[in-house]
Each structure stands twice: as structure tokens, then as C-alpha cells.
Amino acid sequence: MKSYFIKTYGCQMNIHESEKIAGILRDLGYKEADSDQNADLIVFNTCCIRETAEAKISGHIGEVSRLKQKNPNLIVAVCGCMSQQKGVAEQLKKRFPFINIILGTSNLQLLAEELARQTQKHSLIDTAEYNTVTEMNSYRTSGANAWVNIIYGCNNFCTYCIVPYVRGRERSRKEKDIVAEVSYLLENGYKEITLLGQNVNSYGKDLDDGSSFSKLLEKLATLPYKYRLRFLTSHPKDFTEDIIDVVAKYDNICKSIHLPVQSGSTAVLRNMNRRYTREYYLDLVNKIRAKIPDAGLSSDIMVGFPGETDENFADTLDLVKQVRYSSCFCFIYSRRKGTPGYAMENQIPKTVKTERIKQLIAAQNVITREISKQFEGKTVEILVDGLNDKYSDVYCGRTDCGKLVNFKCDKDCTGEFVNVKINRSQSATLFGEIVKK
Ligand code: SAH
Ligand code: SF4
Ligand code: F3S
């Protein structure tokens, strides 16, 4: 029996795509290898959101040449966002001549055909066309949680971002197909569903059948199962009041909202083509908090976008202090070829970017700690993800609002809902003990 090893980089979308790749491979009779050393097939499912991601992946692909020398029959496949970029397939082929198969995000379903050829020559497929999406059989590895795509692609063209170029335009799945998939997963014991899209809030706009994200949420929230519903990612410009109302109305829709702001300066937001202002965003946060007082908000923020002044950055710091996110992913702007940001004047020097990100992370850390501290003494319901990697009797799971909780349990409680009393907190993580319901 042949075996595969998949290396996944990037966002949740890619993690789920790797589950689909595993599904294809298992249908072909492959089994999962415990390491790349023992695999007959290594798949790199790549990301190109920042230069650092691409550099890391290239390094890892380079290391495989050693394995290929030992085992000339080893098949190496590269797919995902990095190889979907214009001209990158050819560059990869030149730099790493041992790669057997290069696919993009748009033609992943050809993996089976390509493997069937098993050619030692390159099979390079034209990655320009986006096929209509077909859902593939996933081999899920995410414990109690199952990822479900609701919309593919992105229409927003934020000026820093490569995603619209490598994932194509927005394509929503039909509501009935999503409801069928979610029902099937719940029937099979999953306790949490996370809906995925680059901008889930614009779900249905391309369908012309009256579908919308809030209607979809309502339909899923009323399915007759005890489970949690989450979604990623929301674009502030499309987070309309009907969505706030549905999240507020249903207990099983998690009160954890990832609402990337990117910058706290209206001038920078305009240059980023985010299509909202600082005031609009703060107003949206107030509306959400008015209707969902215990909402846990999180964000993505970038420093050093071209033209960002000290004053603009001060606006970002100030916004972070006003909003008080429970957690925040902070990034240094990375120039991506093919995006409008690449050609912009006033690129910010590296030293300035590094100093700004340090300040931003420090400011957020204080807030993260303060928010965690507020949980001490409280009892919260946790959906258990599984064992904490580091210990044999410590389990971890998340609160409704997305906080990570560690606690001891003497039996396997993975996938169960348990009540945990929080005793202490350490930066973003909470520690507690199980109490009776
Ligand atoms: N669709 C999501 C996020 C996609 S990428 C959204 O719109 O929010 C995840 C995050 O990576 C973005 O929110 C952004 O903060 C960051 N990112 C995207 N392009 C980047 C770039 N060129 N440099 C640095 N960070 C970037
Ligand atoms: Fe990128 Fe903007 Fe689309 Fe998000 S909304 S994927 S940041 S272009
Ligand atoms: Fe995700 Fe990276 Fe692609 S963040 S959409 S895997 S470029």
C-alpha cells in the first residue's frame, strides 16, 4: 500500500483543502505515512500570503531533494496558493527539477489523474482557469470540529493582498448543499462546525436566489443537534445588522467574531481599498457589543503598509486600546508581486516596521492578559478539542467566545461539552477544573 504525507501551510481554508487532498488519496488506496521520510508521495499544500511563508515553503521543498535521492520513486507534488501565482509554477520547476506534479488551487481535482500517470517527467497543468467547484470527499482530522466551505474566492482586492489572484472570484455553494453537508457531519458526531470563506459575510450575493449569510446562519442554527456554529472570516464592510441579530438570537452560534480591521487609520484603510473608515468600524463594534455583550472580538492588523505615518500607526494603537480584542494577529506588511501595493511609493523601511509591530504586540498583550484575568473565578462551558500536546492528562478546549482553556480530566472527554471553573490565566490561556453541570 502506498503512503502519503501532506505538509500544509497557510489559513484554515488550506487546512481543510488538505483534508480534501487526503480524501482523494485515500480513495486511490493510499494510507497516511507517519513522516515524510517513509512516504511514497509528499504533497506541499502551499500559501503565499507573505514573503516569509513562501521562503519557508521553498526551504522545505529544497530539503526534499535529499529524500528523492534516497528514493527515486518518491513523488513530490506542490499545490495551493503559491503555485497558483502567475509564473510561479515555471519558477518552481526550474529551481526544484525533482518536483513531479504542480497544481494550483483551481485544478486540485486533477491530482488523481496526475498521480495515475505517475510520470517522472513534469506534468505542469495550466492553472489559469477556475473550474466550477466540486466538493470532494474529505478525510477530516480536526477532532470535534469540522470545517465547511460556504464561499470560495474573493472579490475585494485589498491592495496588499494576493488572495483574489490565487483564489479567483467569489463562488457561493448552494444553501441546500451546505445544509446537507452540515447535517451529515452532525449526524456523524461532530460537535462544532466552522463555516469557511475569505469573506463569509458576502455569502449568497453571487447566487441570485435570495440566499444570504444571515439566512444561512439561521437555517444551520435551527438544525436539531447540540453543537456550536462558528464562521471565518468576516469583512467589516459586509457585516450587516441582520447578521448581528442572528448571532445574538441563537445560543449555539458562537459569540466569537473574527473581524479583521487591518489598520486604525482611515487614510491607510483607503489606500488598502478596505472600503470602510475607522469611524464605521468602531461604530460596528459598538453595535455588536450592544446586542451581544459577551462577544469575543479578534482581529488581523498589519503595520508598515506603504505611506503609513507615525500618526497613522498611532491611530492603529489607539483603536486596539478602544476595541479591546481578546486576541489579535499582527503582521508586518509584505510586498506581494502583482498586487497594487507592490508598486506603491513610500514603502516603509524594515526597521520602522519592526519597531511598530513590537509596540502593537506589546499593547495587545496587556489587553489579552486583562481580558483573560476577567475569567478567573467564572465557570464556562467548554467543547473539548482533545489532549494538550504537552501533557498526558491535561485536556484543552474553547469557550463559546473562543478562549482556550486547559484542565485536567482522568478520562478521555474529547468532543464532550464540560463545565470548567477558571482558577488562573496566563496571557491568552485559561486554566481550570471540571465542575458538575
Ligand atoms: N480574507 C481574510 C483574510 C485573508 S489573509 C480577510 O479579509 O480578513 C489573512 C490576513 O493576512 C489578512 O487579514 C491580513 O492581515 C494578512 N495579510 C494579507 N496580505 C498581507 C500582506 N501582503 N502582508 C502582510 N499581511 C498580509
Ligand atoms: Fe485578501 Fe481583502 Fe480578500 Fe481578505 S478581503 S482575502 S484581505 S483581498
Ligand atoms: Fe490562505 Fe495563504 Fe492561500 S492565507 S488563501 S493559503 S495565500
PDB file of N, CA and C in Angstrom, residues 207-296:
ATOM      1  N   LEU A 207     -25.429  34.307  -6.020  1.00  0.00           N
ATOM      2  CA  LEU A 207     -26.354  33.214  -6.361  1.00  0.00           C
ATOM      3  C   LEU A 207     -27.671  33.686  -6.976  1.00  0.00           C
ATOM      4  N   ASP A 208     -28.070  34.923  -6.680  1.00  0.00           N
ATOM      5  CA  ASP A 208     -29.326  35.459  -7.212  1.00  0.00           C
ATOM      6  C   ASP A 208     -30.536  34.596  -6.871  1.00  0.00           C
ATOM      7  N   ASP A 209     -30.528  33.947  -5.726  1.00  0.00           N
ATOM      8  CA  ASP A 209     -31.719  33.178  -5.341  1.00  0.00           C
ATOM      9  C   ASP A 209     -32.212  33.594  -3.952  1.00  0.00           C
ATOM     10  N   GLY A 210     -31.789  34.789  -3.540  1.00  0.00           N
ATOM     11  CA  GLY A 210     -32.248  35.309  -2.250  1.00  0.00           C
ATOM     12  C   GLY A 210     -31.434  34.811  -1.068  1.00  0.00           C
ATOM     13  N   SER A 211     -30.401  33.986  -1.325  1.00  0.00           N
ATOM     14  CA  SER A 211     -29.584  33.479  -0.217  1.00  0.00           C
ATOM     15  C   SER A 211     -28.792  34.621   0.410  1.00  0.00           C
ATOM     16  N   SER A 212     -28.576  34.527   1.706  1.00  0.00           N
ATOM     17  CA  SER A 212     -27.693  35.482   2.362  1.00  0.00           C
ATOM     18  C   SER A 212     -27.035  34.786   3.529  1.00  0.00           C
ATOM     19  N   PHE A 213     -25.981  35.399   4.066  1.00  0.00           N
ATOM     20  CA  PHE A 213     -25.254  34.772   5.169  1.00  0.00           C
ATOM     21  C   PHE A 213     -26.142  34.641   6.402  1.00  0.00           C
ATOM     22  N   SER A 214     -26.935  35.685   6.697  1.00  0.00           N
ATOM     23  CA  SER A 214     -27.754  35.610   7.919  1.00  0.00           C
ATOM     24  C   SER A 214     -28.808  34.514   7.785  1.00  0.00           C
ATOM     25  N   LYS A 215     -29.382  34.358   6.584  1.00  0.00           N
ATOM     26  CA  LYS A 215     -30.382  33.290   6.380  1.00  0.00           C
ATOM     27  C   LYS A 215     -29.737  31.922   6.537  1.00  0.00           C
ATOM     28  N   LEU A 216     -28.533  31.793   5.992  1.00  0.00           N
ATOM     29  CA  LEU A 216     -27.823  30.515   6.106  1.00  0.00           C
ATOM     30  C   LEU A 216     -27.530  30.191   7.578  1.00  0.00           C
ATOM     31  N   LEU A 217     -27.049  31.207   8.309  1.00  0.00           N
ATOM     32  CA  LEU A 217     -26.746  31.006   9.735  1.00  0.00           C
ATOM     33  C   LEU A 217     -27.990  30.537  10.478  1.00  0.00           C
ATOM     34  N   GLU A 218     -29.113  31.194  10.190  1.00  0.00           N
ATOM     35  CA  GLU A 218     -30.359  30.874  10.896  1.00  0.00           C
ATOM     36  C   GLU A 218     -30.783  29.441  10.597  1.00  0.00           C
ATOM     37  N   LYS A 219     -30.688  29.067   9.342  1.00  0.00           N
ATOM     38  CA  LYS A 219     -31.057  27.713   8.934  1.00  0.00           C
ATOM     39  C   LYS A 219     -30.188  26.678   9.673  1.00  0.00           C
ATOM     40  N   LEU A 220     -28.883  26.939   9.728  1.00  0.00           N
ATOM     41  CA  LEU A 220     -27.970  25.978  10.357  1.00  0.00           C
ATOM     42  C   LEU A 220     -28.148  25.956  11.872  1.00  0.00           C
ATOM     43  N   ALA A 221     -28.419  27.132  12.452  1.00  0.00           N
ATOM     44  CA  ALA A 221     -28.553  27.209  13.919  1.00  0.00           C
ATOM     45  C   ALA A 221     -29.788  26.460  14.404  1.00  0.00           C
ATOM     46  N   THR A 222     -30.765  26.271  13.512  1.00  0.00           N
ATOM     47  CA  THR A 222     -32.013  25.618  13.941  1.00  0.00           C
ATOM     48  C   THR A 222     -32.018  24.118  13.612  1.00  0.00           C
ATOM     49  N   LEU A 223     -30.901  23.582  13.152  1.00  0.00           N
ATOM     50  CA  LEU A 223     -30.833  22.126  12.960  1.00  0.00           C
ATOM     51  C   LEU A 223     -30.923  21.456  14.340  1.00  0.00           C
ATOM     52  N   PRO A 224     -31.586  20.304  14.434  1.00  0.00           N
ATOM     53  CA  PRO A 224     -31.880  19.738  15.755  1.00  0.00           C
ATOM     54  C   PRO A 224     -30.724  18.944  16.378  1.00  0.00           C
ATOM     55  N   TYR A 225     -29.603  19.608  16.641  1.00  0.00           N
ATOM     56  CA  TYR A 225     -28.450  18.945  17.263  1.00  0.00           C
ATOM     57  C   TYR A 225     -27.859  19.903  18.284  1.00  0.00           C
ATOM     58  N   LYS A 226     -27.195  19.335  19.311  1.00  0.00           N
ATOM     59  CA  LYS A 226     -26.448  20.179  20.248  1.00  0.00           C
ATOM     60  C   LYS A 226     -25.064  20.375  19.644  1.00  0.00           C
ATOM     61  N   TYR A 227     -24.803  21.535  19.147  1.00  0.00           N
ATOM     62  CA  TYR A 227     -23.490  21.795  18.553  1.00  0.00           C
ATOM     63  C   TYR A 227     -23.214  23.285  18.517  1.00  0.00           C
ATOM     64  N   ARG A 228     -21.944  23.623  18.179  1.00  0.00           N
ATOM     65  CA  ARG A 228     -21.554  25.029  18.077  1.00  0.00           C
ATOM     66  C   ARG A 228     -21.274  25.394  16.632  1.00  0.00           C
ATOM     67  N   LEU A 229     -21.708  26.570  16.272  1.00  0.00           N
ATOM     68  CA  LEU A 229     -21.506  27.060  14.906  1.00  0.00           C
ATOM     69  C   LEU A 229     -20.561  28.255  14.946  1.00  0.00           C
ATOM     70  N   ARG A 230     -19.474  28.158  14.186  1.00  0.00           N
ATOM     71  CA  ARG A 230     -18.529  29.283  14.083  1.00  0.00           C
ATOM     72  C   ARG A 230     -18.372  29.679  12.616  1.00  0.00           C
ATOM     73  N   PHE A 231     -17.760  30.835  12.378  1.00  0.00           N
ATOM     74  CA  PHE A 231     -17.521  31.240  10.985  1.00  0.00           C
ATOM     75  C   PHE A 231     -16.296  32.141  10.884  1.00  0.00           C
ATOM     76  N   LEU A 232     -15.630  32.048   9.757  1.00  0.00           N
ATOM     77  CA  LEU A 232     -14.395  32.786   9.456  1.00  0.00           C
ATOM     78  C   LEU A 232     -14.329  33.051   7.963  1.00  0.00           C
ATOM     79  N   THR A 233     -13.916  34.160   7.467  1.00  0.00           N
ATOM     80  CA  THR A 233     -13.614  35.403   8.124  1.00  0.00           C
ATOM     81  C   THR A 233     -14.663  36.429   7.749  1.00  0.00           C
ATOM     82  N   SER A 234     -14.889  37.398   8.610  1.00  0.00           N
ATOM     83  CA  SER A 234     -15.872  38.439   8.318  1.00  0.00           C
ATOM     84  C   SER A 234     -15.175  39.682   7.795  1.00  0.00           C
ATOM     85  N   HIS A 235     -15.750  40.286   6.779  1.00  0.00           N
ATOM     86  CA  HIS A 235     -15.253  41.584   6.324  1.00  0.00           C
ATOM     87  C   HIS A 235     -16.161  42.655   6.927  1.00  0.00           C
ATOM     88  N   PRO A 236     -15.559  43.620   7.649  1.00  0.00           N
ATOM     89  CA  PRO A 236     -16.388  44.627   8.330  1.00  0.00           C
ATOM     90  C   PRO A 236     -17.393  45.311   7.402  1.00  0.00           C
ATOM     91  N   LYS A 237     -17.003  45.553   6.148  1.00  0.00           N
ATOM     92  CA  LYS A 237     -17.910  46.308   5.270  1.00  0.00           C
ATOM     93  C   LYS A 237     -19.210  45.539   4.996  1.00  0.00           C
ATOM     94  N   ASP A 238     -19.191  44.227   5.120  1.00  0.00           N
ATOM     95  CA  ASP A 238     -20.379  43.422   4.816  1.00  0.00           C
ATOM     96  C   ASP A 238     -21.043  42.842   6.061  1.00  0.00           C
ATOM     97  N   PHE A 239     -20.587  43.261   7.249  1.00  0.00           N
ATOM     98  CA  PHE A 239     -21.157  42.700   8.491  1.00  0.00           C
ATOM     99  C   PHE A 239     -22.414  43.487   8.844  1.00  0.00           C
ATOM    100  N   THR A 240     -23.525  43.113   8.226  1.00  0.00           N
ATOM    101  CA  THR A 240     -24.760  43.894   8.325  1.00  0.00           C
ATOM    102  C   THR A 240     -25.540  43.549   9.602  1.00  0.00           C
ATOM    103  N   GLU A 241     -26.525  44.385   9.922  1.00  0.00           N
ATOM    104  CA  GLU A 241     -27.264  44.211  11.191  1.00  0.00           C
ATOM    105  C   GLU A 241     -28.010  42.894  11.265  1.00  0.00           C
ATOM    106  N   ASP A 242     -28.492  42.392  10.114  1.00  0.00           N
ATOM    107  CA  ASP A 242     -29.217  41.116  10.150  1.00  0.00           C
ATOM    108  C   ASP A 242     -28.294  39.992  10.646  1.00  0.00           C
ATOM    109  N   ILE A 243     -26.985  40.109  10.353  1.00  0.00           N
ATOM    110  CA  ILE A 243     -26.035  39.087  10.836  1.00  0.00           C
ATOM    111  C   ILE A 243     -25.884  39.223  12.355  1.00  0.00           C
ATOM    112  N   ILE A 244     -25.717  40.461  12.829  1.00  0.00           N
ATOM    113  CA  ILE A 244     -25.599  40.687  14.287  1.00  0.00           C
ATOM    114  C   ILE A 244     -26.826  40.098  14.983  1.00  0.00           C
ATOM    115  N   ASP A 245     -28.008  40.363  14.419  1.00  0.00           N
ATOM    116  CA  ASP A 245     -29.256  39.898  15.055  1.00  0.00           C
ATOM    117  C   ASP A 245     -29.312  38.377  15.147  1.00  0.00           C
ATOM    118  N   VAL A 246     -28.927  37.689  14.080  1.00  0.00           N
ATOM    119  CA  VAL A 246     -28.988  36.213  14.109  1.00  0.00           C
ATOM    120  C   VAL A 246     -27.965  35.655  15.100  1.00  0.00           C
ATOM    121  N   VAL A 247     -26.767  36.221  15.127  1.00  0.00           N
ATOM    122  CA  VAL A 247     -25.749  35.736  16.081  1.00  0.00           C
ATOM    123  C   VAL A 247     -26.257  35.944  17.510  1.00  0.00           C
ATOM    124  N   ALA A 248     -26.893  37.094  17.746  1.00  0.00           N
ATOM    125  CA  ALA A 248     -27.412  37.385  19.095  1.00  0.00           C
ATOM    126  C   ALA A 248     -28.547  36.434  19.462  1.00  0.00           C
ATOM    127  N   LYS A 249     -29.365  36.065  18.468  1.00  0.00           N
ATOM    128  CA  LYS A 249     -30.593  35.305  18.726  1.00  0.00           C
ATOM    129  C   LYS A 249     -30.338  33.844  19.119  1.00  0.00           C
ATOM    130  N   TYR A 250     -29.313  33.226  18.527  1.00  0.00           N
ATOM    131  CA  TYR A 250     -29.138  31.779  18.720  1.00  0.00           C
ATOM    132  C   TYR A 250     -27.954  31.466  19.634  1.00  0.00           C
ATOM    133  N   ASP A 251     -28.244  30.732  20.700  1.00  0.00           N
ATOM    134  CA  ASP A 251     -27.192  30.387  21.672  1.00  0.00           C
ATOM    135  C   ASP A 251     -26.081  29.565  21.049  1.00  0.00           C
ATOM    136  N   ASN A 252     -26.434  28.739  20.043  1.00  0.00           N
ATOM    137  CA  ASN A 252     -25.407  27.840  19.503  1.00  0.00           C
ATOM    138  C   ASN A 252     -24.503  28.504  18.454  1.00  0.00           C
ATOM    139  N   ILE A 253     -24.785  29.758  18.102  1.00  0.00           N
ATOM    140  CA  ILE A 253     -23.829  30.472  17.244  1.00  0.00           C
ATOM    141  C   ILE A 253     -22.821  31.142  18.176  1.00  0.00           C
ATOM    142  N   CYS A 254     -21.551  30.780  18.032  1.00  0.00           N
ATOM    143  CA  CYS A 254     -20.541  31.225  18.985  1.00  0.00           C
ATOM    144  C   CYS A 254     -20.391  32.735  18.966  1.00  0.00           C
ATOM    145  N   LYS A 255     -20.197  33.250  20.164  1.00  0.00           N
ATOM    146  CA  LYS A 255     -20.070  34.708  20.303  1.00  0.00           C
ATOM    147  C   LYS A 255     -18.604  35.103  20.139  1.00  0.00           C
ATOM    148  N   SER A 256     -18.002  34.549  19.103  1.00  0.00           N
ATOM    149  CA  SER A 256     -16.605  34.887  18.856  1.00  0.00           C
ATOM    150  C   SER A 256     -16.530  35.329  17.395  1.00  0.00           C
ATOM    151  N   ILE A 257     -16.157  36.566  17.223  1.00  0.00           N
ATOM    152  CA  ILE A 257     -16.210  37.143  15.874  1.00  0.00           C
ATOM    153  C   ILE A 257     -14.834  37.653  15.469  1.00  0.00           C
ATOM    154  N   HIS A 258     -14.325  37.047  14.383  1.00  0.00           N
ATOM    155  CA  HIS A 258     -13.040  37.499  13.846  1.00  0.00           C
ATOM    156  C   HIS A 258     -13.342  38.592  12.822  1.00  0.00           C
ATOM    157  N   LEU A 259     -12.960  39.814  13.156  1.00  0.00           N
ATOM    158  CA  LEU A 259     -13.359  40.979  12.362  1.00  0.00           C
ATOM    159  C   LEU A 259     -12.115  41.812  12.037  1.00  0.00           C
ATOM    160  N   PRO A 260     -11.307  41.331  11.075  1.00  0.00           N
ATOM    161  CA  PRO A 260     -10.019  41.997  10.820  1.00  0.00           C
ATOM    162  C   PRO A 260     -10.175  43.469  10.451  1.00  0.00           C
ATOM    163  N   VAL A 261      -9.456  44.308  11.161  1.00  0.00           N
ATOM    164  CA  VAL A 261      -9.543  45.749  10.893  1.00  0.00           C
ATOM    165  C   VAL A 261      -8.413  46.196   9.972  1.00  0.00           C
ATOM    166  N   GLN A 262      -7.272  45.545  10.055  1.00  0.00           N
ATOM    167  CA  GLN A 262      -6.058  45.821   9.241  1.00  0.00           C
ATOM    168  C   GLN A 262      -5.343  47.105   9.647  1.00  0.00           C
ATOM    169  N   SER A 263      -6.085  48.204   9.831  1.00  0.00           N
ATOM    170  CA  SER A 263      -5.451  49.449  10.276  1.00  0.00           C
ATOM    171  C   SER A 263      -6.488  50.303  10.994  1.00  0.00           C
ATOM    172  N   GLY A 264      -6.016  51.147  11.912  1.00  0.00           N
ATOM    173  CA  GLY A 264      -6.932  52.034  12.629  1.00  0.00           C
ATOM    174  C   GLY A 264      -6.982  53.417  12.013  1.00  0.00           C
ATOM    175  N   SER A 265      -6.342  53.587  10.857  1.00  0.00           N
ATOM    176  CA  SER A 265      -6.294  54.901  10.220  1.00  0.00           C
ATOM    177  C   SER A 265      -7.133  54.911   8.942  1.00  0.00           C
ATOM    178  N   THR A 266      -8.058  55.838   8.868  1.00  0.00           N
ATOM    179  CA  THR A 266      -8.923  55.922   7.684  1.00  0.00           C
ATOM    180  C   THR A 266      -8.108  56.141   6.414  1.00  0.00           C
ATOM    181  N   ALA A 267      -7.043  56.938   6.517  1.00  0.00           N
ATOM    182  CA  ALA A 267      -6.218  57.202   5.324  1.00  0.00           C
ATOM    183  C   ALA A 267      -5.579  55.901   4.827  1.00  0.00           C
ATOM    184  N   VAL A 268      -5.039  55.102   5.764  1.00  0.00           N
ATOM    185  CA  VAL A 268      -4.405  53.842   5.364  1.00  0.00           C
ATOM    186  C   VAL A 268      -5.472  52.871   4.839  1.00  0.00           C
ATOM    187  N   LEU A 269      -6.609  52.824   5.506  1.00  0.00           N
ATOM    188  CA  LEU A 269      -7.687  51.923   5.058  1.00  0.00           C
ATOM    189  C   LEU A 269      -8.107  52.256   3.620  1.00  0.00           C
ATOM    190  N   ARG A 270      -8.111  53.559   3.305  1.00  0.00           N
ATOM    191  CA  ARG A 270      -8.467  53.954   1.940  1.00  0.00           C
ATOM    192  C   ARG A 270      -7.423  53.419   0.965  1.00  0.00           C
ATOM    193  N   ASN A 271      -6.152  53.596   1.290  1.00  0.00           N
ATOM    194  CA  ASN A 271      -5.091  53.084   0.406  1.00  0.00           C
ATOM    195  C   ASN A 271      -5.127  51.566   0.281  1.00  0.00           C
ATOM    196  N   MET A 272      -5.629  50.915   1.324  1.00  0.00           N
ATOM    197  CA  MET A 272      -5.732  49.456   1.295  1.00  0.00           C
ATOM    198  C   MET A 272      -6.970  48.983   0.534  1.00  0.00           C
ATOM    199  N   ASN A 273      -7.829  49.924   0.150  1.00  0.00           N
ATOM    200  CA  ASN A 273      -9.105  49.591  -0.512  1.00  0.00           C
ATOM    201  C   ASN A 273     -10.002  48.712   0.381  1.00  0.00           C
ATOM    202  N   ARG A 274     -10.031  49.026   1.672  1.00  0.00           N
ATOM    203  CA  ARG A 274     -10.862  48.231   2.578  1.00  0.00           C
ATOM    204  C   ARG A 274     -12.336  48.664   2.542  1.00  0.00           C
ATOM    205  N   ARG A 275     -12.595  49.833   2.035  1.00  0.00           N
ATOM    206  CA  ARG A 275     -13.963  50.319   1.865  1.00  0.00           C
ATOM    207  C   ARG A 275     -14.763  50.497   3.157  1.00  0.00           C
ATOM    208  N   TYR A 276     -14.062  50.842   4.248  1.00  0.00           N
ATOM    209  CA  TYR A 276     -14.727  51.355   5.449  1.00  0.00           C
ATOM    210  C   TYR A 276     -13.768  52.327   6.117  1.00  0.00           C
ATOM    211  N   THR A 277     -14.302  53.116   7.046  1.00  0.00           N
ATOM    212  CA  THR A 277     -13.456  54.068   7.763  1.00  0.00           C
ATOM    213  C   THR A 277     -13.264  53.583   9.195  1.00  0.00           C
ATOM    214  N   ARG A 278     -12.333  54.221   9.883  1.00  0.00           N
ATOM    215  CA  ARG A 278     -12.116  53.948  11.305  1.00  0.00           C
ATOM    216  C   ARG A 278     -13.432  54.130  12.081  1.00  0.00           C
ATOM    217  N   GLU A 279     -14.178  55.218  11.766  1.00  0.00           N
ATOM    218  CA  GLU A 279     -15.416  55.517  12.491  1.00  0.00           C
ATOM    219  C   GLU A 279     -16.460  54.433  12.231  1.00  0.00           C
ATOM    220  N   TYR A 280     -16.575  54.000  10.972  1.00  0.00           N
ATOM    221  CA  TYR A 280     -17.534  52.937  10.641  1.00  0.00           C
ATOM    222  C   TYR A 280     -17.209  51.686  11.448  1.00  0.00           C
ATOM    223  N   TYR A 281     -15.928  51.334  11.507  1.00  0.00           N
ATOM    224  CA  TYR A 281     -15.523  50.103  12.190  1.00  0.00           C
ATOM    225  C   TYR A 281     -15.856  50.185  13.681  1.00  0.00           C
ATOM    226  N   LEU A 282     -15.504  51.332  14.302  1.00  0.00           N
ATOM    227  CA  LEU A 282     -15.766  51.481  15.744  1.00  0.00           C
ATOM    228  C   LEU A 282     -17.274  51.451  16.018  1.00  0.00           C
ATOM    229  N   ASP A 283     -18.033  52.031  15.099  1.00  0.00           N
ATOM    230  CA  ASP A 283     -19.490  52.025  15.240  1.00  0.00           C
ATOM    231  C   ASP A 283     -20.022  50.588  15.139  1.00  0.00           C
ATOM    232  N   LEU A 284     -19.459  49.813  14.209  1.00  0.00           N
ATOM    233  CA  LEU A 284     -19.865  48.409  14.051  1.00  0.00           C
ATOM    234  C   LEU A 284     -19.567  47.616  15.336  1.00  0.00           C
ATOM    235  N   VAL A 285     -18.385  47.851  15.898  1.00  0.00           N
ATOM    236  CA  VAL A 285     -18.024  47.165  17.151  1.00  0.00           C
ATOM    237  C   VAL A 285     -19.033  47.524  18.249  1.00  0.00           C
ATOM    238  N   ASN A 286     -19.401  48.798  18.325  1.00  0.00           N
ATOM    239  CA  ASN A 286     -20.395  49.209  19.336  1.00  0.00           C
ATOM    240  C   ASN A 286     -21.730  48.523  19.113  1.00  0.00           C
ATOM    241  N   LYS A 287     -22.154  48.435  17.857  1.00  0.00           N
ATOM    242  CA  LYS A 287     -23.430  47.771  17.540  1.00  0.00           C
ATOM    243  C   LYS A 287     -23.386  46.312  17.956  1.00  0.00           C
ATOM    244  N   ILE A 288     -22.259  45.645  17.649  1.00  0.00           N
ATOM    245  CA  ILE A 288     -22.122  44.221  18.006  1.00  0.00           C
ATOM    246  C   ILE A 288     -22.180  44.071  19.530  1.00  0.00           C
ATOM    247  N   ARG A 289     -21.441  44.912  20.242  1.00  0.00           N
ATOM    248  CA  ARG A 289     -21.381  44.794  21.705  1.00  0.00           C
ATOM    249  C   ARG A 289     -22.719  45.142  22.351  1.00  0.00           C
ATOM    250  N   ALA A 290     -23.482  46.051  21.711  1.00  0.00           N
ATOM    251  CA  ALA A 290     -24.795  46.419  22.275  1.00  0.00           C
ATOM    252  C   ALA A 290     -25.728  45.218  22.236  1.00  0.00           C
ATOM    253  N   LYS A 291     -25.679  44.448  21.154  1.00  0.00           N
ATOM    254  CA  LYS A 291     -26.601  43.316  21.014  1.00  0.00           C
ATOM    255  C   LYS A 291     -26.016  42.008  21.524  1.00  0.00           C
ATOM    256  N   ILE A 292     -24.677  41.905  21.547  1.00  0.00           N
ATOM    257  CA  ILE A 292     -24.010  40.677  22.010  1.00  0.00           C
ATOM    258  C   ILE A 292     -22.956  41.092  23.038  1.00  0.00           C
ATOM    259  N   PRO A 293     -23.376  41.386  24.271  1.00  0.00           N
ATOM    260  CA  PRO A 293     -22.445  41.992  25.233  1.00  0.00           C
ATOM    261  C   PRO A 293     -21.213  41.131  25.525  1.00  0.00           C
ATOM    262  N   ASP A 294     -21.356  39.789  25.451  1.00  0.00           N
ATOM    263  CA  ASP A 294     -20.205  38.953  25.794  1.00  0.00           C
ATOM    264  C   ASP A 294     -19.411  38.505  24.567  1.00  0.00           C
ATOM    265  N   ALA A 295     -19.583  39.214  23.447  1.00  0.00           N
ATOM    266  CA  ALA A 295     -18.857  38.819  22.227  1.00  0.00           C
ATOM    267  C   ALA A 295     -17.348  38.929  22.420  1.00  0.00           C
ATOM    268  N   GLY A 296     -16.604  37.902  21.980  1.00  0.00           N
ATOM    269  CA  GLY A 296     -15.141  37.969  21.963  1.00  0.00           C
ATOM    270  C   GLY A 296     -14.725  38.378  20.560  1.00  0.00           C
TER     271      GLY A 296
END
